[in-house]
PDB file of C-alpha atoms in Angstrom:
ATOM      1  CA  ALA A 290     -71.091 -65.237 -80.522  1.00 73.00           C
ATOM      2  CA  PHE A 291     -73.602 -66.846 -82.884  1.00 78.00           C
ATOM      3  CA  GLN A 292     -76.305 -64.442 -81.446  1.00 81.00           C
ATOM      4  CA  THR A 293     -74.154 -61.467 -82.174  1.00 81.00           C
ATOM      5  CA  TYR A 294     -73.359 -62.707 -85.684  1.00 82.00           C
ATOM      6  CA  THR A 295     -77.054 -63.250 -86.472  1.00 83.00           C
ATOM      7  CA  LEU A 296     -78.019 -59.822 -85.115  1.00 82.00           C
ATOM      8  CA  ILE A 297     -75.347 -58.286 -87.301  1.00 80.00           C
ATOM      9  CA  ARG A 298     -76.404 -60.262 -90.398  1.00 81.00           C
ATOM     10  CA  ASN A 299     -80.168 -59.704 -90.042  1.00 79.00           C
ATOM     11  CA  HIS A 300     -80.237 -56.094 -89.029  1.00 77.00           C
ATOM     12  CA  THR A 301     -77.429 -54.567 -91.106  1.00 80.00           C
ATOM     13  CA  ARG A 302     -76.593 -54.802 -94.795  1.00 78.00           C
ATOM     14  CA  LEU A 303     -73.001 -56.011 -94.091  1.00 78.00           C
ATOM     15  CA  SER A 304     -71.677 -59.017 -96.058  1.00 81.00           C
ATOM     16  CA  LYS A 305     -70.557 -62.163 -94.422  1.00 78.00           C
ATOM     17  CA  ARG A 306     -67.013 -61.340 -94.832  1.00 82.00           C
ATOM     18  CA  LEU A 307     -67.374 -58.089 -92.679  1.00 85.00           C
ATOM     19  CA  SER A 308     -69.869 -59.607 -90.114  1.00 84.00           C
ATOM     20  CA  ILE A 309     -67.425 -62.213 -88.877  1.00 86.00           C
ATOM     21  CA  PRO A 310     -64.529 -59.774 -87.784  1.00 88.00           C
ATOM     22  CA  ILE A 311     -67.147 -57.397 -86.275  1.00 87.00           C
ATOM     23  CA  THR A 312     -68.684 -60.207 -84.346  1.00 88.00           C
ATOM     24  CA  ALA A 313     -65.207 -61.316 -83.112  1.00 91.00           C
ATOM     25  CA  THR A 314     -64.428 -57.752 -82.038  1.00 92.00           C
ATOM     26  CA  LEU A 315     -67.684 -57.362 -80.194  1.00 90.00           C
ATOM     27  CA  LEU A 316     -67.171 -60.641 -78.471  1.00 90.00           C
ATOM     28  CA  GLY A 317     -63.576 -59.669 -77.408  1.00 91.00           C
ATOM     29  CA  LEU A 318     -64.970 -56.362 -76.072  1.00 92.00           C
ATOM     30  CA  TYR A 319     -67.636 -58.218 -74.138  1.00 87.00           C
ATOM     31  CA  LEU A 320     -65.110 -60.577 -72.578  1.00 84.00           C
ATOM     32  CA  TYR A 321     -62.762 -57.795 -71.717  1.00 86.00           C
ATOM     33  CA  GLY A 322     -65.596 -55.807 -70.103  1.00 84.00           C
ATOM     34  CA  PHE A 323     -66.689 -58.872 -68.201  1.00 78.00           C
ATOM     35  CA  TRP A 324     -63.208 -59.447 -66.925  1.00 76.00           C
ATOM     36  CA  LYS A 325     -62.963 -55.786 -65.790  1.00 79.00           C
ATOM     37  CA  VAL A 326     -66.276 -55.883 -64.032  1.00 75.00           C
ATOM     38  CA  GLY A 327     -64.930 -58.773 -61.913  1.00 71.00           C
ATOM     39  CA  ASP A 328     -61.782 -56.897 -60.945  1.00 71.00           C
ATOM     40  CA  PRO A 329     -63.252 -55.276 -57.743  1.00 72.00           C
ATOM     41  CA  PHE A 330     -64.394 -58.579 -56.472  1.00 68.00           C
ATOM     42  CA  PRO A 331     -62.033 -60.647 -54.256  1.00 66.00           C
ATOM     43  CA  VAL A 332     -61.958 -63.615 -56.458  1.00 62.00           C
ATOM     44  CA  LEU A 333     -58.233 -63.615 -57.572  1.00 61.00           C
ATOM     45  CA  GLN A 334     -56.319 -66.472 -56.136  1.00 61.00           C
ATOM     46  CA  THR A 335     -52.571 -66.400 -56.138  1.00 60.00           C
ATOM     47  CA  ASP A 336     -51.881 -70.128 -56.604  1.00 64.00           C
ATOM     48  CA  LYS A 337     -53.985 -70.165 -59.877  1.00 62.00           C
ATOM     49  CA  SER A 338     -53.129 -68.464 -63.139  1.00 62.00           C
ATOM     50  CA  ILE A 339     -55.062 -65.417 -64.433  1.00 60.00           C
ATOM     51  CA  VAL A 340     -56.698 -67.395 -67.250  1.00 65.00           C
ATOM     52  CA  SER A 341     -57.871 -70.475 -65.300  1.00 69.00           C
ATOM     53  CA  PHE A 342     -61.304 -72.143 -65.217  1.00 73.00           C
ATOM     54  CA  GLU A 343     -61.705 -71.361 -61.487  1.00 73.00           C
ATOM     55  CA  GLN A 344     -61.153 -67.660 -62.043  1.00 73.00           C
ATOM     56  CA  GLY A 345     -63.830 -67.526 -64.793  1.00 74.00           C
ATOM     57  CA  VAL A 346     -66.361 -69.537 -62.841  1.00 78.00           C
ATOM     58  CA  SER A 347     -65.759 -67.473 -59.734  1.00 77.00           C
ATOM     59  CA  ARG A 348     -66.440 -64.218 -61.717  1.00 77.00           C
ATOM     60  CA  VAL A 349     -69.481 -65.754 -63.212  1.00 81.00           C
ATOM     61  CA  GLY A 350     -70.696 -66.678 -59.848  1.00 82.00           C
ATOM     62  CA  VAL A 351     -70.139 -63.380 -58.162  1.00 80.00           C
ATOM     63  CA  ILE A 352     -71.386 -61.298 -61.030  1.00 81.00           C
ATOM     64  CA  GLY A 353     -74.412 -63.564 -61.485  1.00 85.00           C
ATOM     65  CA  VAL A 354     -75.438 -63.607 -57.914  1.00 87.00           C
ATOM     66  CA  THR A 355     -75.127 -59.762 -57.892  1.00 84.00           C
ATOM     67  CA  MET A 356     -77.335 -59.452 -60.990  1.00 87.00           C
ATOM     68  CA  MET A 357     -79.885 -61.915 -59.753  1.00 93.00           C
ATOM     69  CA  ALA A 358     -80.053 -59.944 -56.471  1.00 94.00           C
ATOM     70  CA  LEU A 359     -80.598 -56.588 -58.412  1.00 93.00           C
ATOM     71  CA  LEU A 360     -83.166 -58.153 -60.675  1.00 93.00           C
ATOM     72  CA  SER A 361     -84.940 -59.911 -57.799  1.00 94.00           C
ATOM     73  CA  GLY A 362     -85.210 -56.612 -55.768  1.00 93.00           C
ATOM     74  CA  PHE A 363     -86.382 -54.751 -58.806  1.00 92.00           C
ATOM     75  CA  GLY A 364     -89.042 -57.470 -59.600  1.00 90.00           C
ATOM     76  CA  ALA A 365     -90.287 -57.549 -55.933  1.00 91.00           C
ATOM     77  CA  VAL A 366     -90.891 -53.833 -55.939  1.00 89.00           C
ATOM     78  CA  ASN A 367     -92.110 -53.314 -59.591  1.00 87.00           C
ATOM     79  CA  SER A 368     -94.227 -56.350 -60.082  1.00 86.00           C
ATOM     80  CA  PRO A 369     -96.885 -55.618 -57.398  1.00 83.00           C
ATOM     81  CA  TYR A 370     -97.006 -52.053 -58.469  1.00 78.00           C
ATOM     82  CA  GLN A 371     -97.690 -53.017 -62.119  1.00 79.00           C
ATOM     83  CA  TYR A 372    -100.136 -55.928 -61.548  1.00 80.00           C
ATOM     84  CA  LEU A 373    -101.963 -54.996 -58.275  1.00 77.00           C
ATOM     85  CA  ALA A 374    -104.420 -52.937 -60.201  1.00 66.00           C
ATOM     86  CA  TYR A 375    -105.981 -56.165 -61.601  1.00 68.00           C
ATOM     87  CA  PHE A 376    -107.228 -57.067 -58.173  1.00 68.00           C
ATOM     88  CA  PHE A 377    -108.920 -53.686 -57.312  1.00 63.00           C
ATOM     89  CA  GLU A 378    -112.436 -53.009 -58.058  1.00 60.00           C
ATOM     90  CA  ARG A 379    -113.068 -51.649 -61.469  1.00 57.00           C
ATOM     91  CA  SER A 380    -113.773 -48.020 -61.300  1.00 53.00           C
ATOM     92  CA  SER A 381    -115.503 -45.945 -63.864  1.00 58.00           C
ATOM     93  CA  ASN A 382    -116.143 -42.330 -64.666  1.00 60.00           C
ATOM     94  CA  VAL A 383    -119.714 -42.766 -63.344  1.00 61.00           C
ATOM     95  CA  ASN A 384    -118.387 -43.746 -59.896  1.00 79.00           C
ATOM     96  CA  GLU A 385    -116.068 -40.707 -60.034  1.00 82.00           C
ATOM     97  CA  ARG A 386    -119.011 -38.530 -60.955  1.00 84.00           C
ATOM     98  CA  GLN A 387    -121.179 -39.903 -58.096  1.00 88.00           C
ATOM     99  CA  LEU A 388    -118.219 -39.180 -55.709  1.00 88.00           C
ATOM    100  CA  ARG A 389    -117.967 -35.605 -56.897  1.00 90.00           C
ATOM    101  CA  GLN A 390    -121.878 -35.113 -56.456  1.00 92.00           C
ATOM    102  CA  GLN A 391    -121.809 -36.597 -53.044  1.00 92.00           C
ATOM    103  CA  LEU A 392    -118.921 -34.344 -52.016  1.00 92.00           C
ATOM    104  CA  HIS A 393    -120.772 -31.308 -53.575  1.00 94.00           C
ATOM    105  CA  LEU A 394    -123.924 -32.112 -51.565  1.00 94.00           C
ATOM    106  CA  ASN A 395    -121.970 -32.770 -48.389  1.00 94.00           C
ATOM    107  CA  MET A 396    -120.319 -29.393 -48.699  1.00 94.00           C
ATOM    108  CA  GLU A 397    -123.681 -27.711 -49.249  1.00 95.00           C
ATOM    109  CA  GLN A 398    -124.920 -29.349 -46.060  1.00 94.00           C
ATOM    110  CA  ILE A 399    -121.876 -28.160 -44.132  1.00 93.00           C
ATOM    111  CA  VAL A 400    -122.472 -24.576 -45.252  1.00 95.00           C
ATOM    112  CA  THR A 401    -126.147 -24.763 -44.415  1.00 94.00           C
ATOM    113  CA  LYS A 402    -125.592 -26.083 -40.952  1.00 93.00           C
ATOM    114  CA  LYS A 403    -122.773 -23.469 -40.335  1.00 93.00           C
ATOM    115  CA  ARG A 404    -125.242 -20.798 -41.265  1.00 94.00           C
ATOM    116  CA  ARG A 405    -127.805 -22.235 -38.789  1.00 92.00           C
ATOM    117  CA  LEU A 406    -125.098 -22.376 -36.148  1.00 91.00           C
ATOM    118  CA  LEU A 407    -124.233 -18.742 -36.718  1.00 92.00           C
ATOM    119  CA  ILE A 408    -127.986 -17.745 -36.396  1.00 91.00           C
ATOM    120  CA  GLU A 409    -128.276 -19.854 -33.172  1.00 89.00           C
ATOM    121  CA  ARG A 410    -125.292 -18.181 -31.644  1.00 89.00           C
ATOM    122  CA  MET A 411    -126.662 -14.797 -32.537  1.00 90.00           C
ATOM    123  CA  LYS A 412    -129.923 -15.667 -30.843  1.00 88.00           C
ATOM    124  CA  GLU A 413    -128.106 -16.882 -27.705  1.00 85.00           C
ATOM    125  CA  THR A 414    -126.063 -13.700 -27.608  1.00 85.00           C
ATOM    126  CA  GLN A 415    -129.224 -11.599 -27.838  1.00 84.00           C
ATOM    127  CA  ILE A 416    -130.886 -13.638 -25.085  1.00 79.00           C
ATOM    128  CA  GLN A 417    -127.806 -13.209 -22.794  1.00 77.00           C
ATOM    129  CA  ASN A 418    -127.726  -9.467 -23.584  1.00 77.00           C
ATOM    130  CA  ALA A 419    -131.420  -9.214 -22.689  1.00 74.00           C
ATOM    131  CA  LYS A 420    -130.844 -10.957 -19.460  1.00 69.00           C
ATOM    132  CA  VAL A 421    -127.960  -8.666 -18.473  1.00 66.00           C
ATOM    133  CA  ASN A 422    -130.045  -5.633 -19.234  1.00 64.00           C
ATOM    134  CA  LYS A 423    -132.980  -6.781 -17.242  1.00 62.00           C
ATOM    135  CA  LYS A 424    -133.337  -5.386 -13.660  1.00 58.00           C
ATOM    136  CA  LYS A 425    -132.225  -7.654 -10.972  1.00 61.00           C
ATOM    137  CA  THR A 426    -134.928  -8.367  -8.529  1.00 65.00           C
ATOM    138  CA  LEU A 427    -134.817 -10.496  -5.569  1.00 64.00           C
ATOM    139  CA  MET A 428    -136.895 -13.256  -7.167  1.00 65.00           C
ATOM    140  CA  SER A 429    -134.824 -13.245 -10.371  1.00 66.00           C
ATOM    141  CA  ARG A 430    -131.685 -13.722  -8.285  1.00 66.00           C
ATOM    142  CA  VAL A 431    -133.088 -16.671  -6.405  1.00 67.00           C
ATOM    143  CA  LYS A 432    -134.192 -18.128  -9.774  1.00 68.00           C
ATOM    144  CA  SER A 433    -130.797 -17.681 -11.324  1.00 67.00           C
ATOM    145  CA  LEU A 434    -129.328 -19.585  -8.414  1.00 66.00           C
ATOM    146  CA  VAL A 435    -131.789 -22.473  -8.414  1.00 67.00           C
ATOM    147  CA  SER A 436    -132.183 -22.791 -12.240  1.00 67.00           C
ATOM    148  CA  PRO A 437    -128.921 -24.780 -12.904  1.00 63.00           C
ATOM    149  CA  VAL A 438    -129.884 -27.247 -10.299  1.00 61.00           C
ATOM    150  CA  MET A 439    -133.365 -27.623 -11.741  1.00 61.00           C
ATOM    151  CA  ASP A 440    -131.996 -28.006 -15.275  1.00 59.00           C
ATOM    152  CA  PHE A 441    -129.873 -30.858 -14.081  1.00 57.00           C
ATOM    153  CA  PHE A 442    -132.903 -32.791 -12.749  1.00 59.00           C
ATOM    154  CA  ASN A 443    -135.222 -31.807 -15.675  1.00 61.00           C
ATOM    155  CA  ASP A 444    -134.689 -33.512 -19.046  1.00 58.00           C
ATOM    156  CA  GLN A 445    -134.030 -30.339 -20.964  1.00 57.00           C
ATOM    157  CA  PRO A 446    -133.324 -30.639 -24.724  1.00 60.00           C
ATOM    158  CA  PRO A 447    -129.667 -30.110 -25.427  1.00 64.00           C
ATOM    159  CA  ASN A 448    -128.429 -26.857 -26.662  1.00 75.00           C
ATOM    160  CA  PRO A 449    -129.199 -26.520 -30.421  1.00 78.00           C
ATOM    161  CA  SER A 450    -125.753 -24.930 -31.155  1.00 82.00           C
ATOM    162  CA  LYS A 451    -123.990 -27.817 -29.519  1.00 85.00           C
ATOM    163  CA  LEU A 452    -125.998 -30.362 -31.724  1.00 87.00           C
ATOM    164  CA  LEU A 453    -125.179 -28.393 -34.795  1.00 87.00           C
ATOM    165  CA  GLU A 454    -121.564 -28.439 -33.879  1.00 89.00           C
ATOM    166  CA  VAL A 455    -121.583 -32.219 -33.526  1.00 90.00           C
ATOM    167  CA  GLU A 456    -123.391 -32.536 -36.938  1.00 91.00           C
ATOM    168  CA  ILE A 457    -120.938 -30.257 -38.629  1.00 91.00           C
ATOM    169  CA  ALA A 458    -117.964 -32.240 -37.303  1.00 92.00           C
ATOM    170  CA  ALA A 459    -119.481 -35.408 -38.516  1.00 92.00           C
ATOM    171  CA  LEU A 460    -120.121 -33.969 -41.947  1.00 92.00           C
ATOM    172  CA  GLU A 461    -116.537 -32.695 -42.134  1.00 93.00           C
ATOM    173  CA  ASP A 462    -115.276 -36.163 -41.449  1.00 94.00           C
ATOM    174  CA  VAL A 463    -117.484 -37.586 -44.234  1.00 92.00           C
ATOM    175  CA  SER A 464    -116.224 -34.861 -46.584  1.00 93.00           C
ATOM    176  CA  ARG A 465    -112.611 -35.821 -45.766  1.00 93.00           C
ATOM    177  CA  SER A 466    -113.268 -39.408 -46.557  1.00 92.00           C
ATOM    178  CA  LEU A 467    -115.065 -38.572 -49.747  1.00 90.00           C
ATOM    179  CA  VAL A 468    -112.052 -36.418 -50.814  1.00 92.00           C
ATOM    180  CA  LEU A 469    -109.776 -39.324 -50.253  1.00 90.00           C
ATOM    181  CA  GLU A 470    -111.976 -41.787 -52.091  1.00 88.00           C
ATOM    182  CA  LEU A 471    -112.286 -39.372 -55.022  1.00 88.00           C
ATOM    183  CA  HIS A 472    -108.441 -39.044 -55.092  1.00 88.00           C
ATOM    184  CA  ASP A 473    -107.908 -42.841 -54.872  1.00 83.00           C
ATOM    185  CA  ALA A 474    -110.453 -43.209 -57.884  1.00 81.00           C
ATOM    186  CA  GLN A 475    -108.546 -40.589 -59.827  1.00 82.00           C
ATOM    187  CA  VAL A 476    -105.080 -42.224 -59.198  1.00 81.00           C
ATOM    188  CA  TYR A 477    -106.590 -45.694 -60.121  1.00 76.00           C
ATOM    189  CA  GLU A 478    -107.871 -44.256 -63.365  1.00 76.00           C
ATOM    190  CA  GLU A 479    -104.514 -42.694 -64.165  1.00 78.00           C
ATOM    191  CA  ASN A 480    -102.702 -46.031 -63.393  1.00 73.00           C
ATOM    192  CA  ARG A 481    -105.183 -48.029 -65.486  1.00 70.00           C
ATOM    193  CA  ARG A 482    -104.441 -46.020 -68.600  1.00 66.00           C
TER     194      ARG A 482
END
């Protein structure tokens, strides 16, 4: 009651004579609201009167425990979200700029390697077409039957198009991780502000 009276006196220009009835009215509304909030809880005992000490304490207990549970849940969720940023590495615009440059260079490498892969595939297609158009002699037929076996035993260099496909897949994985890092850096900067 005194806190309400002090708030009314300090923050309004009402006289002392008007402040006391307004404080009493607000206190009465608070107690009525407190009592009505406790109605849904099963704390009413038939052997006690409605205005008994046990009824008030049981209402305070039920409402207090409910409010503490709500505030505790809110604090458990909100507090780590608010203060976890202090434990992260400090990021800066320079770091974000470096990530953007790395991503740009990585994308350029992917485009270059895909062009080379296309050229290699075109060469392979031309070689295959040349082989099909060549006349089939008895010696070329024998050679085509024996060459897969000989290739297995000889240490032939791997197909360049297969190597390029592996390199492109690795670069695409790197670009995905760079995009995620860049996004995390941007989210961190937004939360820091």
